[in-house]
XYZ file of C-alpha atoms in Angstrom:
509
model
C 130.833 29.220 92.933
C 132.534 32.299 91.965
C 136.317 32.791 93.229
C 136.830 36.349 94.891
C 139.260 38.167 93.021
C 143.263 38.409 94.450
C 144.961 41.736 94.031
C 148.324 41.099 93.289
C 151.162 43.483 95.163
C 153.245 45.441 93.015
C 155.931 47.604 94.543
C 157.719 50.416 92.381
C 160.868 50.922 94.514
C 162.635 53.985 93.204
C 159.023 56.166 93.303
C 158.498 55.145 96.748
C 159.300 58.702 97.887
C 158.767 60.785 95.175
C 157.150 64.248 96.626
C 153.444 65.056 95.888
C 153.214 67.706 93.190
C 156.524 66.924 91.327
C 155.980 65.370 87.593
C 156.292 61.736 87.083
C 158.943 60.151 85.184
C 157.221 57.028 84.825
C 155.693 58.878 82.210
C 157.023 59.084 78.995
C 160.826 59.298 80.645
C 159.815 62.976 82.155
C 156.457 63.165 82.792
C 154.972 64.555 79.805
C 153.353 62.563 76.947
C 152.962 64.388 73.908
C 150.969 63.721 70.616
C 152.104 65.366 66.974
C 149.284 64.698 64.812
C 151.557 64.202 61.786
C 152.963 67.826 62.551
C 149.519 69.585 62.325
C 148.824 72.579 64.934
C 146.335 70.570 67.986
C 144.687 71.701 71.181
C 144.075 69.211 73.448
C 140.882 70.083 75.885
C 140.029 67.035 78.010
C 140.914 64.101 79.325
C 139.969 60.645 80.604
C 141.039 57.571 82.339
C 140.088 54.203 81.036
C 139.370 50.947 83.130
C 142.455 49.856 82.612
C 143.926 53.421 83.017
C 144.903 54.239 79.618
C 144.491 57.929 79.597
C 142.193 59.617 76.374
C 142.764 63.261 75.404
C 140.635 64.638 73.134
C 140.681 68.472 71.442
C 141.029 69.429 67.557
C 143.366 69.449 64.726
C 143.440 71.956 61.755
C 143.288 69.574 59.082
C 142.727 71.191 55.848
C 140.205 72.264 54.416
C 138.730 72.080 57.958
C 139.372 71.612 61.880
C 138.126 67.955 62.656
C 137.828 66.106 66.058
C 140.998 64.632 67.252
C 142.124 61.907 69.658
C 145.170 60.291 71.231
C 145.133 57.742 73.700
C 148.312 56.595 75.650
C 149.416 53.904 77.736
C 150.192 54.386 81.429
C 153.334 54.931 80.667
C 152.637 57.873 78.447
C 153.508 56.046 75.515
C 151.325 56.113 72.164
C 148.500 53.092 72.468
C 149.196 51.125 68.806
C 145.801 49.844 69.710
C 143.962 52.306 69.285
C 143.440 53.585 65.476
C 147.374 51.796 64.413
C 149.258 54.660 65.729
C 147.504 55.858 68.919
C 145.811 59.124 67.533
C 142.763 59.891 64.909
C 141.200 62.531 63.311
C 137.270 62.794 62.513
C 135.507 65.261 60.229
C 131.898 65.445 62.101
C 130.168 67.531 59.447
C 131.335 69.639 56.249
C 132.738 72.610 58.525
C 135.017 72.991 61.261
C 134.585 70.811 64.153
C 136.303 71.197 67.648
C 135.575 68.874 70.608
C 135.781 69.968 74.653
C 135.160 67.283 76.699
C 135.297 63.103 76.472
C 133.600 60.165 78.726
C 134.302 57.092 78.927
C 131.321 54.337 78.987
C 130.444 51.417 81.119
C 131.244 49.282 78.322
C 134.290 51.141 77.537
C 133.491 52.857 74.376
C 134.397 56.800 73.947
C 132.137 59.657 73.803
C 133.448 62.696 72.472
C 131.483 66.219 72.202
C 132.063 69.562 70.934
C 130.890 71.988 68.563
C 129.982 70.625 64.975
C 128.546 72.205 62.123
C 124.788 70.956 61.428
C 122.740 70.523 58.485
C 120.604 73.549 59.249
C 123.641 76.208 58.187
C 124.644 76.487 61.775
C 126.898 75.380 64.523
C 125.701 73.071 66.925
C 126.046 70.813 69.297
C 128.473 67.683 68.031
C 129.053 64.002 69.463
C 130.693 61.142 68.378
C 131.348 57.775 69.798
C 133.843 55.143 69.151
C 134.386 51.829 70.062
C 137.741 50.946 72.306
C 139.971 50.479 69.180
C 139.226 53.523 67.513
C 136.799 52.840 65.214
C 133.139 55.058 64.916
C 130.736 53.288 66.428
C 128.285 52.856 63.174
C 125.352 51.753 66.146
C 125.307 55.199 67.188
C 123.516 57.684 65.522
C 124.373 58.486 62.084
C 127.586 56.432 61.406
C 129.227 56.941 64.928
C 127.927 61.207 65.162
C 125.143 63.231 66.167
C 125.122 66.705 65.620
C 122.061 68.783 67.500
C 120.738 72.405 66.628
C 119.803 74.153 70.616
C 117.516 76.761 70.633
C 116.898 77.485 67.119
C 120.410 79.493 66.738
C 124.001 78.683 66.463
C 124.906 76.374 69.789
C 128.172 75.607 71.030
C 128.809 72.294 73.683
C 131.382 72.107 76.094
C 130.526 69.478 78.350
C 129.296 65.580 78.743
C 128.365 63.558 81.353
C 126.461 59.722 81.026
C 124.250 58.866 83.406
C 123.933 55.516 85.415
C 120.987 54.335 82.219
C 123.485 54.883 79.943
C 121.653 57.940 78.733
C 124.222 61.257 77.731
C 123.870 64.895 78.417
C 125.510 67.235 76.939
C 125.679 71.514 77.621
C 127.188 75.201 76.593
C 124.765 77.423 74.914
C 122.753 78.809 72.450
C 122.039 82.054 70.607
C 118.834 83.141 69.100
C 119.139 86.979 69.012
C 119.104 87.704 71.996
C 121.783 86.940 75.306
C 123.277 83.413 75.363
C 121.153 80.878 77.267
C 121.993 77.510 78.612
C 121.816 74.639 76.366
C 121.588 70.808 77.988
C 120.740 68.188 75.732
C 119.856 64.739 76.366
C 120.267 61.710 74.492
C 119.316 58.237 74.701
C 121.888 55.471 74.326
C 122.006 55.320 70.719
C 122.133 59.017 69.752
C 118.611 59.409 69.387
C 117.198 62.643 71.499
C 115.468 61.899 74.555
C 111.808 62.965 74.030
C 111.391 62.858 77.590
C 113.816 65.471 79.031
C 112.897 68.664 79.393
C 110.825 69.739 76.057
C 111.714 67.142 73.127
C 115.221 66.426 74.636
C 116.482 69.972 74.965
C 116.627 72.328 78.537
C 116.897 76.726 77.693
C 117.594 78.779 80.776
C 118.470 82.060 80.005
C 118.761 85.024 81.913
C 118.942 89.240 81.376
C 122.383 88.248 79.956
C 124.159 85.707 78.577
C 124.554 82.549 80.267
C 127.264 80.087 79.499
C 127.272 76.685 80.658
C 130.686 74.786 80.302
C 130.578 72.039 83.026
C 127.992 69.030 83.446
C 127.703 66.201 85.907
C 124.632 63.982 87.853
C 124.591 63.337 91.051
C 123.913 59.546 92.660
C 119.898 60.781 93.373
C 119.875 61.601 89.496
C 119.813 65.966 89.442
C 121.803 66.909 87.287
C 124.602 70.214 88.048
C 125.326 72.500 85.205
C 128.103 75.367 85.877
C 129.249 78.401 84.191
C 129.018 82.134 84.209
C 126.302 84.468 83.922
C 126.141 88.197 82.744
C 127.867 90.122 80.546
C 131.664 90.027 80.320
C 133.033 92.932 82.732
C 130.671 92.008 85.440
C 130.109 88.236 84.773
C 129.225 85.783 87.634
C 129.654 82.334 88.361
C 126.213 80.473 88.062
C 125.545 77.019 88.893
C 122.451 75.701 87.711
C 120.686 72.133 88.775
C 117.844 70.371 87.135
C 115.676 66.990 88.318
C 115.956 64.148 86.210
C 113.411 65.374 84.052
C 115.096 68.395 83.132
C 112.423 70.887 85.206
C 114.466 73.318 87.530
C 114.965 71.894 91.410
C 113.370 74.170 93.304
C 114.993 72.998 96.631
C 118.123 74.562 94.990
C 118.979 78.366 94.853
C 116.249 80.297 93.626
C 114.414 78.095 91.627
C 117.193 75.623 90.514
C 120.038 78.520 90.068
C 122.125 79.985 92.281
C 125.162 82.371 91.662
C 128.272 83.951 93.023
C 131.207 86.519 92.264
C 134.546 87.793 94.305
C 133.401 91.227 94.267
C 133.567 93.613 91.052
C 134.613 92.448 87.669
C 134.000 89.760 85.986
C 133.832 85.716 88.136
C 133.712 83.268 85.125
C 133.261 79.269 85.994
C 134.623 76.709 83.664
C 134.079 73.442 85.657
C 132.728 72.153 88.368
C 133.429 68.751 90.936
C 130.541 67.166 93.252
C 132.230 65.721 96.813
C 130.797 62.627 98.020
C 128.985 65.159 100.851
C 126.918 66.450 98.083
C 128.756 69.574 98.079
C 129.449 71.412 94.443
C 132.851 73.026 93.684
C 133.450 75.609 90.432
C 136.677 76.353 89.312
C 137.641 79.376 86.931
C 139.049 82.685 87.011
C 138.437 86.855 88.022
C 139.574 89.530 87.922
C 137.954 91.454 90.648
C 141.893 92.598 91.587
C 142.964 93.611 88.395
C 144.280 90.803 86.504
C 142.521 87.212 86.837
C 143.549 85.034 89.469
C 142.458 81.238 89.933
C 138.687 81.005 92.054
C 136.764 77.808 93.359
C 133.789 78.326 95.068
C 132.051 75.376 96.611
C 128.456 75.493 97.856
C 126.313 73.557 99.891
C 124.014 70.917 98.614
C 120.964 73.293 98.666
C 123.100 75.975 96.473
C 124.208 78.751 99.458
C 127.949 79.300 99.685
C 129.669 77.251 102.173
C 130.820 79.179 104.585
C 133.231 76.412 106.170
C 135.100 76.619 102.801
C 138.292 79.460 103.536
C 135.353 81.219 105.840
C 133.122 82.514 102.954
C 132.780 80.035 100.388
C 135.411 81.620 97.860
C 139.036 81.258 97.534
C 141.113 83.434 95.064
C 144.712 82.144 93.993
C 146.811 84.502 92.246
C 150.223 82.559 91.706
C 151.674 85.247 88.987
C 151.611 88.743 88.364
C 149.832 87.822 85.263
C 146.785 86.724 84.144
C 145.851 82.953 86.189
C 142.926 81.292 85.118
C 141.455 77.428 86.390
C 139.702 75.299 83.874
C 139.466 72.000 85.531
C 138.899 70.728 88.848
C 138.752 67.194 90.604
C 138.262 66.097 94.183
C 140.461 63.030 95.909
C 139.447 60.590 97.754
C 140.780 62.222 100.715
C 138.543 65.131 100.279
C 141.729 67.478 98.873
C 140.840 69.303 95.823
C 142.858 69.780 92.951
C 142.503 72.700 90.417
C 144.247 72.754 86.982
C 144.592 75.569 84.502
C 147.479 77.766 82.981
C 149.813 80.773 84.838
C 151.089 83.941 82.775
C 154.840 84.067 83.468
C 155.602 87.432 82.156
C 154.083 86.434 78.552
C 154.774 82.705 78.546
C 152.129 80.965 79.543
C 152.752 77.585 81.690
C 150.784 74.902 83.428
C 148.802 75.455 86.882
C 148.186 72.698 88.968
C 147.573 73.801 92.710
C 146.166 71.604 95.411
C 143.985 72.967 98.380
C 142.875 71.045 101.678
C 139.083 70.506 102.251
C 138.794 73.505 103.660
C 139.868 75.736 101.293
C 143.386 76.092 101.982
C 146.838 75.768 99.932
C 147.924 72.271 100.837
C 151.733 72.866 101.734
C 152.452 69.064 100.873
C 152.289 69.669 97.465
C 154.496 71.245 95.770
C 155.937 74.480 96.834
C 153.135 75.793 99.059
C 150.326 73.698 97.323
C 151.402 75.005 93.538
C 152.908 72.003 91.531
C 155.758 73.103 89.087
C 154.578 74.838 86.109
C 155.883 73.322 82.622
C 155.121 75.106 79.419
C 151.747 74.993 78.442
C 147.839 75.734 78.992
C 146.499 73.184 80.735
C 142.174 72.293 79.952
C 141.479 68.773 81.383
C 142.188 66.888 84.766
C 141.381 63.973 85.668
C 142.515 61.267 88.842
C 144.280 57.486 88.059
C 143.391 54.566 90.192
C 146.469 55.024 91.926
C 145.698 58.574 93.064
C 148.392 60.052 90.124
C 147.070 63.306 88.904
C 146.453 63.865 84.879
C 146.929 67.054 83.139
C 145.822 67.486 79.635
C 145.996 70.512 77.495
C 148.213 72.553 74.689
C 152.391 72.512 74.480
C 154.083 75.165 73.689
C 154.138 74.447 70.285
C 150.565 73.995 69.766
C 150.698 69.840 70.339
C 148.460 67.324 72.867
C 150.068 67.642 76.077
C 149.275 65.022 78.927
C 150.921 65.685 82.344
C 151.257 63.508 85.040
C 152.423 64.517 88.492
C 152.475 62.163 91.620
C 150.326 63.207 94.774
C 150.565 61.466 98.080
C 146.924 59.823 97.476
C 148.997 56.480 96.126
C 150.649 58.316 93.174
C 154.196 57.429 93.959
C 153.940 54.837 92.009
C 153.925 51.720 94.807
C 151.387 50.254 96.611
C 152.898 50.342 99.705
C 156.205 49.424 101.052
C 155.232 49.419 104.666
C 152.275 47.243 103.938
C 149.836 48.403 106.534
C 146.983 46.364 104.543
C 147.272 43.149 103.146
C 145.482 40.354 100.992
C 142.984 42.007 99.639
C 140.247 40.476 98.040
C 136.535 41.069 96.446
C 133.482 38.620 95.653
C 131.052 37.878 94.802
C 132.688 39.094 91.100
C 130.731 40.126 89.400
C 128.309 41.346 91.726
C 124.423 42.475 91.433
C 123.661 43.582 94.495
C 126.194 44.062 96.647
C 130.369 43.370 97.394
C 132.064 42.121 99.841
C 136.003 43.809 100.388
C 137.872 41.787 102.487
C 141.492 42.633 103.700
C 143.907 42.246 107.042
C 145.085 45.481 108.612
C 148.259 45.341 110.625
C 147.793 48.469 112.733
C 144.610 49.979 114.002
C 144.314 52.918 111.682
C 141.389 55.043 109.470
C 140.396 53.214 106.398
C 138.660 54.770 103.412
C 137.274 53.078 100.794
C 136.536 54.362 97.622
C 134.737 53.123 94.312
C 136.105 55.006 91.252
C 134.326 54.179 87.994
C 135.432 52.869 84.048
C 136.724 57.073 83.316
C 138.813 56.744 86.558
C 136.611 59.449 88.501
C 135.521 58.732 91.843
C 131.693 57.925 91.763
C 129.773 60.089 93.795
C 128.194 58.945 97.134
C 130.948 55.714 97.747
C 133.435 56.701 99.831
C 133.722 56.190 103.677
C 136.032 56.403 106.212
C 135.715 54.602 109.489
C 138.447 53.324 112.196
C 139.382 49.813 111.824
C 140.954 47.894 114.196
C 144.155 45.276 113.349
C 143.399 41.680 112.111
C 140.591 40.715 109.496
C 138.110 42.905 108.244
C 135.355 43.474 105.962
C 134.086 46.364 103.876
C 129.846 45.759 102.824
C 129.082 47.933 99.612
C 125.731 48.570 98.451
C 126.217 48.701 94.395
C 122.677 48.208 93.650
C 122.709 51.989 92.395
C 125.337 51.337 90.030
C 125.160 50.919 86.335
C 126.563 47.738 84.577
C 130.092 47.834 84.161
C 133.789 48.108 85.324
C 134.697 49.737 88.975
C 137.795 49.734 90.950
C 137.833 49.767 94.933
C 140.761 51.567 96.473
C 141.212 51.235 99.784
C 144.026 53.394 101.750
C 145.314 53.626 105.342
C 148.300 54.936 106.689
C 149.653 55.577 103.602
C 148.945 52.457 102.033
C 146.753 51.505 98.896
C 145.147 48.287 97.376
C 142.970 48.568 94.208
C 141.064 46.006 93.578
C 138.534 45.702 90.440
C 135.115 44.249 90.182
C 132.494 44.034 87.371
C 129.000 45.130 87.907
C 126.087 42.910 86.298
């Protein structure tokens, strides 16, 4: 018989009422964890939370004679991870040229993908991937010695994106050139770093359009369709484009006009750099215009058949424009609590420092954080976001002195640090673990209140499609979750109420 798994309570007095929005100083003493690479000039560009929520940034390093791959990975207290490569950070030449890398997943098993833009055997730039295993090492199983490096459209391609999908299969986009305007580029691989044959026409989707289109942003939703956003056009009059694709890589036709649909604050230019699916099926984008003179922050979010949502700040479209500068947004993530969080970099009269600005669900600044939903804004250009376990929010980008930058700020979503001092939910526990079908959350609640539960997956991103909210009533109760849809691997539950939060992990067969 298998024994149901015990979280154990941990309380962290002294962050008990740290405010949402404020940097942690849990991490790395003030709340920013920084990475040297032996002195060499680095831009970080993504970031990603582990199972056991050590936190991967990934970006490049100008390493003579060439830039090369680079990646640090900390512990969650923002210290270097010895683990990983001997000192916490590596460098990898993918090809013969200059190599840069955008975006990073983490597996089911645990083992890191990271993507960019590689040189390729062909004399042109291309799509790039490598994968390691947890302690730094390539992974010689995949592909050519741990990297894969992919020609798109019969041009030079650049990648910005990756996502995996529940089969363990990888897709990666950004674009191509061939002569003419840009046109999407997705690419899809099979588990080993072989191209899929069967997506779209011998692994590889083109959309293109009377200008260029530029895809930076990738992610599948629980049915399988895969979302691609970016922006569309030419530069002064660009326009936000999100694009979504069946399983096979044909266009969805029940989406947009056939599989594309686009939008814009007016004149000028509407650029998308990333994009966040809510559990509703909704899609946000998050990026920058300049339809009032200099660029401001924008999230759109649309509906799950690709119009605008109207019940999002009344037309679909917020604008932010927290300098008198040039704003921009390059990531975004959703909390369980349906909040959204947008990350990116402010112009403060020249120097350019972090954004981080947190809206409500419907589209409004979320006065809890921060000083009227805008966190603090540290030095920097911030690239990457991505959510801990315990609802802290993760930051990752450039310093100001051209160094990996990881910034951690508490939210109210569990990121002060304790699981609850009041204790509104108690002994929680999880079987059977590991589970097949199906898992069984079981917990007493001390006050009637509104419980959600949430699964978040081995990156530390919510998965799509499990999270509820229902009223429970005090005493015992049970939570029934369907993970038959799931992929093998590592998951956390999180369960909140009044303020309170238990995590507890199970394992997936």
């Amino acid at each position: 018989m298998r024994t149901p798994y015990t979280f154990a309570l941990c309380i962290l007095v002294s962050g008990a009422f740290a405010q949402a929005g404020t940097l942690d100083p849990s991490f790395d003493g003030d709340g920013i964890a920084i990475c040297g690479f032996a002195g060499l000039p680095s831009n970080g560009q993504a970031v990603a939370v582990q199972a056991d929520q050590k936190i991967v940034e990934v970006g490049w390093a100008d390493y003579a004679p060439e830039q090369k791959f680079a990646v640090a990975r900390y512990n969650t207290d923002g210290t270097l991870d010895n683990t990983f490569s001997g000192d916490g950070w590596l460098f990898t030449p993918v090809n013969s040229a200059d190599a840069e890398a955008f975006a990073v997943a983490i597996q089911a098993d645990q083992k890191i993908l990271v993507g960019g833009t590689a040189f390729t055997d062909l004399f042109y730039y291309g799509f790039g991937l490598v994968r390691y295993n947890t302690d730094g090492t390539l992974d010689a199983s995949f592909g050519t010695n741990g990297k894969v490096t992919t020609l798109v459209g019969g041009g030079p391609s650049q990648s910005r994106a990756i996502a995996v999908q529940a089969d363990g299969k990888i897709l990666m986009t950004g674009w191509s050139y061939a002569g003419g305007p840009d046109s999407v580029g997705v690419v899809r691989y099979n588990a080993n770093g072989t191209v899929d044959a069967g997506f779209g026409v011998g692994g590889v989707v083109s959309v293109g359009g009377t200008g260029n289109m530029d895809a930076y942003a990738i992610a599948v939703q629980p049915d399988g369709k895969i979302v691609v956003a970016g922006d569309s056009g030419f530069v002064s009059a660009a326009r936000t484009f999100v694009l979504r694709l069946n399983a096979d890589g044909t266009p969805d036709a029940s989406f947009g006009n056939g599989g594309l649909t686009t939008a814009s604050m007016g004149t000028g230019a509407s650029e998308g750099f990333s994009l966040a699916l809510q559990s509703d099926g909704k899609i946000i984008t998050c990026g920058r215009s300049n339809s009032t003179g200099n660029y401001d922050l924008i999230l759109f979010r649309f509906n799950a058949d690709g119009t605008l949502d109207n019940t999002f700040d009344g037309d679909g479209k917020v604008s932010t424009a927290l300098t008198a500068g040039n704003d921009a947004g390059r990531a975004v993530a959703v909390q369980p609590d349906g909040k959204i969080l947008a990350a990116g970099s402010r112009d403060e009269l020249g120097t350019f420092g972090i954004a981080l600005v947190r809206y409500l669900a419907n589209g409004t600044p979320d006065n809890t954080f921060g000083t009227n939903g805008v966190a603090p804004s540290p030095t920097g250009l911030g690239y990457g976001i991505c959510l801990q376990a315990d609802g802290r929010v993760v930051v990752g980008g450039r310093g100001e002195t051209d160094v990996f930058s990881t910034w951690r700020y508490f939210t109210d979503a569990g990121g002060t640090g304790v699981d609850e001092v009041l204790q509104p939910i108690d002994a929680s526990t999880i079987y059977p673990n590991p589970a097949t079908d199906q898992v069984v959350l079981s917990y007493v609640l001390h006050a009637t209140a509104a419980v959600t539960c949430t699964v978040f997956g081995a990156d530390g991103r919510m998965v799509d499609g499990y999270s509820s909210k229902a009223m429970r009533s005090a005493g015992q109760q049970r939570e029934t979750i369907d993970v038959s849809r799931l992929a093998s691997g590592s998951y956390l539950v999180v369960l909140s109420a009044g303020g309170s939060r238990r995590s507890v992990p199970f394992a997936k067969q």
